[in-house]
Amino acid sequence: MLKRVKSYIQKPKVIIILTFLLALALWFWFCLPRQLFNSPTSYVIDDDQGQLLGAAIAPDGQWHFPYNPNVPEKFKQCIIAFEDKRFEHHPGFDMLAFSRAIKQNIRSKHVVSGGSTLTMQVIRLATKHKRTFWNKLGEIFMALRLECTYSKNEILALYTSNAPFGTNVIGLDAASWRYFGRSPDKLSWGEMAAMAVLPNAPSLVHPGKNRQILLRKRNQLLDKLNRQGVIDSTTAALAKLEPVPDRPMPLPQSAPHLLERFKADHQNDKKGNTRIQTTIKSTLQQQLNDILERHHTILKANDINNIAAVVLDVETGSAVAYAGNISHPEDPEMESDVDVVNAPRSPGSTLKPLLYASMLHDGLILPNSLIPDIPTQIAGYHPENFDLGYDGAVPASRALSRSLNVPAVKMLQQFKYERFYDFLQKAGITTLKKPADHYGLSLILGGGENTLWELAGAYADMARVLNHYNKYNGKYDTADYHSPVYAIQPAKKPQLQKTGLLDAGSIYYTFQAMEEVMRPGEEMLWQQFSSSQRVAWKTGTSFGFRDGWAIGITPKYVVGVWVGNTDGEGRPNLTGINTAAPILFEIFRLLPVARDWFDMPIGQMVKIKVCHQSGYRAGDYCEDTDEMWVPKSGLKVSVCPWHQLVHLDASSKWQVTGDCTSPENMVNKKWFVLPPSMEYYYKTKNYQYHVLPPFRSDCALAGRSNPMELIYPKDGAKIYVPLEADGSRGRMICNAAHRQVGVKIFWHLDDKYIGETTDFHQIALNPPAGKHKLTLVDGNGNNLQISFEVLAK
């Protein structure tokens, strides 16, 4: 038997037939392309509930949303009834329908019906073959092959996503929004029936044309659905009263800048299709847009044209509202197409809280440690406070809440700008493209560039760490520091460790200081109302009034606002407090009020005695102390440097030494003493400060601390003296401080006497370019000498 079969198979005709059948089987199996549809699709973003936020037309000029596996039940019933009533049962080719079509075409002597199944139409849409007999035959085989791999629901989804719906609209999703302004799942029976008849003759939807033909086809389908029992007669009658689609509608554009950002991100990384579900909440997004528009109307009167804002959810770091700019595409002067949320700009003072937290974390200061606030010049860099005044010394927390520049620079000088630069990079700031030395100390006052996206993200990271501290039993999750996101991300398992980039105690006190900032127009009255939202917040203003910033934090949300001009033009009063802060708090009024504030991370704290006057750890000479919870790193902070033991005579009116008074006749007192330059400004703002008594005249000078200090210039300073308005050479103003009231200071420049001052020690000099020596001698014989250089250019 086997021999007979073998000899039969070896016959040439049989070999040819078997070869043909094998080739046919191989062609049948591989006849489908690996990717059925490769036409470009529109970029589409949906909100967190799957509703359309915005879409951009595809590169080929078509409105074509990406493949959607979910076909609405109404459309399924309509399209099967209209196009392919045996779709659920045939293998891809319907012999009955094909035979009927041939008879109708022969009877009419022209093509009136194609007899194509929905499966065959999917093949034709994918291959775009012309309608010939051989192509039709190929479609049949390919349709049969398609049915071998794809389910009926998948085939129907392919058809629904790629069928033409008139003009330049492809797919049901795009058609539903273009013709009815709603998603397909919200269409009525009348609207869905109109959608079902369009792919058969998409030209019916041309505005002003073929209205009656489309209406008749739609109504015939509704009658058919009624006869089949899909809908009742009342539903069919009511559906017939609905109008058919006319002119295409504009698609929603609630977040145009986020759409463009997604488009750019996708083009850089081709993973995934061109539609995503974002984390944006539609209602909040629209309310945010309305707020920005309202404020834009006011601000543009001052030629301030642009506003951006973002709201982040702290727990996930996801954006729940994203407005990259106001949206006025009709006015090119507004430059509203620029996405400022993701644009590097000078951040002004918005980095100061990060420095404050870093210094607390490193044990360099306590929350209220006094920081010098005096005229400062460091290697030619001369920072000034916004109000051009000085406090002499100010608690670090108050320096932060008041956003004082000089204390911030003093703190960065102590912390080292190189370390702060590294910290910012670890915190997710990617916009500092140049080495740390390029920015120097100006980094803390906006000398670099940051984006609203990354800044808001950095503060969300801090809030997240603080929220999680107790949840993770005092440990830190490295994943708590991550960039913000605008698409839903899978949850990650915590990777816990004992330490973090910033400890929870330092973050807690940073937010406490930020909460003390006075809100615009409210003068702290918000604290009197229990319903008021507790917000830790910070403003920033860039040099030249080009950028106004405001960032606010609660346990649940971070809100960031930027105001300015995208072309960098500065405007008067373009400050964070005047322009961005009012928008910030109006946005917070939209958000749910958090019941609880951040919990104090007691596990990260220790209770120590703190000097009430200096804010440092209490030393032996600190009498007025406070018991205070501080971060554990506060144990490394030095003891109070400003308290000392002072020796007075029996009257307590004069300081004395062992050279003029015996120890048993001395009165020893603990005294809070600031350096002369700090004292000069501090005593004018703090009435409780007591200046040291002068030394008694019969006491020797040896061993005394110098009661004089030169405020400006400092030793080694390099100074440029600008020209006056009339072209003449200007003068430099030298300023000194003396502890003793009424004492004269005698000034000498290059060993030549130039004048004397009393009480108010200030003198104007006009030295030529070159190196100079300035000498001060007071009436008690104390002297002070520094060197400085006047630059020619």
mmCIF file of N, CA and C in Angstrom, residues 463 466-467 470 507-516 519 526 532-537 552-557 588 593-601:
data_model
loop_
_atom_site.group_PDB
_atom_site.id
_atom_site.type_symbol
_atom_site.label_atom_id
_atom_site.label_comp_id
_atom_site.label_asym_id
_atom_site.label_seq_id
_atom_site.Cartn_x
_atom_site.Cartn_y
_atom_site.Cartn_z
ATOM 1 N N ALA A 463 6.822 67.094 49.193
ATOM 2 C CA ALA A 463 5.550 66.836 49.889
ATOM 3 C C ALA A 463 5.276 65.338 49.967
ATOM 4 N N LEU A 466 7.363 63.738 52.701
ATOM 5 C CA LEU A 466 6.817 64.049 54.019
ATOM 6 C C LEU A 466 5.539 63.255 54.293
ATOM 7 N N ASN A 467 4.687 63.115 53.290
ATOM 8 C CA ASN A 467 3.465 62.314 53.449
ATOM 9 C C ASN A 467 3.773 60.849 53.744
ATOM 10 N N ASN A 470 5.638 58.710 57.778
ATOM 11 C CA ASN A 470 4.980 57.866 58.771
ATOM 12 C C ASN A 470 4.432 56.582 58.150
ATOM 13 N N ILE A 507 12.158 69.046 55.573
ATOM 14 C CA ILE A 507 11.064 69.409 54.668
ATOM 15 C C ILE A 507 9.910 70.016 55.459
ATOM 16 N N TYR A 508 9.603 69.437 56.607
ATOM 17 C CA TYR A 508 8.496 69.935 57.428
ATOM 18 C C TYR A 508 8.721 71.394 57.809
ATOM 19 N N TYR A 509 9.919 71.727 58.298
ATOM 20 C CA TYR A 509 10.177 73.114 58.706
ATOM 21 C C TYR A 509 10.246 74.056 57.511
ATOM 22 N N THR A 510 10.653 73.533 56.366
ATOM 23 C CA THR A 510 10.650 74.364 55.159
ATOM 24 C C THR A 510 9.232 74.767 54.795
ATOM 25 N N PHE A 511 8.314 73.810 54.832
ATOM 26 C CA PHE A 511 6.919 74.117 54.519
ATOM 27 C C PHE A 511 6.305 75.031 55.586
ATOM 28 N N GLN A 512 6.731 74.868 56.847
ATOM 29 C CA GLN A 512 6.235 75.750 57.895
ATOM 30 C C GLN A 512 6.636 77.203 57.608
ATOM 31 N N ALA A 513 7.878 77.405 57.201
ATOM 32 C CA ALA A 513 8.345 78.761 56.885
ATOM 33 C C ALA A 513 7.612 79.309 55.663
ATOM 34 N N MET A 514 7.369 78.459 54.683
ATOM 35 C CA MET A 514 6.683 78.900 53.470
ATOM 36 C C MET A 514 5.219 79.225 53.736
ATOM 37 N N GLU A 515 4.647 78.627 54.769
ATOM 38 C CA GLU A 515 3.245 78.904 55.095
ATOM 39 C C GLU A 515 3.075 80.290 55.700
ATOM 40 N N GLU A 516 4.158 80.853 56.256
ATOM 41 C CA GLU A 516 4.064 82.136 56.936
ATOM 42 C C GLU A 516 4.083 83.324 55.979
ATOM 43 N N ARG A 519 -0.223 86.488 52.284
ATOM 44 C CA ARG A 519 -0.910 86.331 51.011
ATOM 45 C C ARG A 519 -1.320 87.687 50.435
ATOM 46 N N TRP A 526 -6.443 85.274 56.459
ATOM 47 C CA TRP A 526 -6.906 83.928 56.114
ATOM 48 C C TRP A 526 -6.810 82.989 57.305
ATOM 49 N N SER A 532 -10.311 78.268 55.413
ATOM 50 C CA SER A 532 -9.245 78.701 54.517
ATOM 51 C C SER A 532 -8.238 77.579 54.297
ATOM 52 N N GLN A 533 -7.762 77.502 53.084
ATOM 53 C CA GLN A 533 -6.801 76.470 52.717
ATOM 54 C C GLN A 533 -5.422 76.810 53.263
ATOM 55 N N ARG A 534 -4.811 75.871 53.983
ATOM 56 C CA ARG A 534 -3.429 76.048 54.418
ATOM 57 C C ARG A 534 -2.518 75.738 53.233
ATOM 58 N N VAL A 535 -1.651 76.676 52.901
ATOM 59 C CA VAL A 535 -0.789 76.526 51.727
ATOM 60 C C VAL A 535 0.616 76.989 52.081
ATOM 61 N N ALA A 536 1.605 76.170 51.787
ATOM 62 C CA ALA A 536 3.005 76.608 51.825
ATOM 63 C C ALA A 536 3.329 77.096 50.424
ATOM 64 N N TRP A 537 3.836 78.327 50.326
ATOM 65 C CA TRP A 537 3.996 78.882 48.982
ATOM 66 C C TRP A 537 5.200 79.800 48.887
ATOM 67 N N GLY A 552 2.716 76.789 45.099
ATOM 68 C CA GLY A 552 2.069 76.492 46.367
ATOM 69 C C GLY A 552 1.954 75.001 46.591
ATOM 70 N N ILE A 553 2.053 74.597 47.865
ATOM 71 C CA ILE A 553 2.048 73.174 48.216
ATOM 72 C C ILE A 553 1.049 72.918 49.332
ATOM 73 N N THR A 554 0.250 71.871 49.187
ATOM 74 C CA THR A 554 -0.561 71.302 50.265
ATOM 75 C C THR A 554 -0.248 69.806 50.301
ATOM 76 N N PRO A 555 -0.744 69.073 51.303
ATOM 77 C CA PRO A 555 -0.481 67.631 51.304
ATOM 78 C C PRO A 555 -1.019 66.891 50.084
ATOM 79 N N LYS A 556 -1.955 67.491 49.347
ATOM 80 C CA LYS A 556 -2.565 66.790 48.212
ATOM 81 C C LYS A 556 -2.155 67.353 46.857
ATOM 82 N N TYR A 557 -1.881 68.656 46.790
ATOM 83 C CA TYR A 557 -1.644 69.265 45.482
ATOM 84 C C TYR A 557 -0.458 70.224 45.511
ATOM 85 N N PHE A 588 -6.192 77.459 43.890
ATOM 86 C CA PHE A 588 -6.360 76.643 45.103
ATOM 87 C C PHE A 588 -7.802 76.646 45.590
ATOM 88 N N VAL A 593 -10.330 71.293 49.858
ATOM 89 C CA VAL A 593 -9.546 71.738 51.014
ATOM 90 C C VAL A 593 -9.096 70.508 51.802
ATOM 91 N N ALA A 594 -7.789 70.401 51.993
ATOM 92 C CA ALA A 594 -7.253 69.267 52.753
ATOM 93 C C ALA A 594 -7.628 69.410 54.222
ATOM 94 N N ARG A 595 -8.163 68.355 54.800
ATOM 95 C CA ARG A 595 -8.570 68.402 56.214
ATOM 96 C C ARG A 595 -7.363 68.533 57.135
ATOM 97 N N ASP A 596 -6.281 67.868 56.775
ATOM 98 C CA ASP A 596 -5.118 67.818 57.652
ATOM 99 C C ASP A 596 -3.922 68.453 56.974
ATOM 100 N N TRP A 597 -3.078 69.051 57.808
ATOM 101 C CA TRP A 597 -1.809 69.581 57.320
ATOM 102 C C TRP A 597 -0.774 68.462 57.426
ATOM 103 N N PHE A 598 0.428 68.719 57.002
ATOM 104 C CA PHE A 598 1.487 67.720 57.100
ATOM 105 C C PHE A 598 1.729 67.351 58.566
ATOM 106 N N ASP A 599 1.828 66.066 58.832
ATOM 107 C CA ASP A 599 2.146 65.616 60.182
ATOM 108 C C ASP A 599 3.614 65.900 60.498
ATOM 109 N N MET A 600 3.856 66.342 61.733
ATOM 110 C CA MET A 600 5.246 66.520 62.144
ATOM 111 C C MET A 600 5.918 65.144 62.237
ATOM 112 N N PRO A 601 7.045 64.947 61.548
ATOM 113 C CA PRO A 601 7.724 63.645 61.584
ATOM 114 C C PRO A 601 8.546 63.493 62.866
#
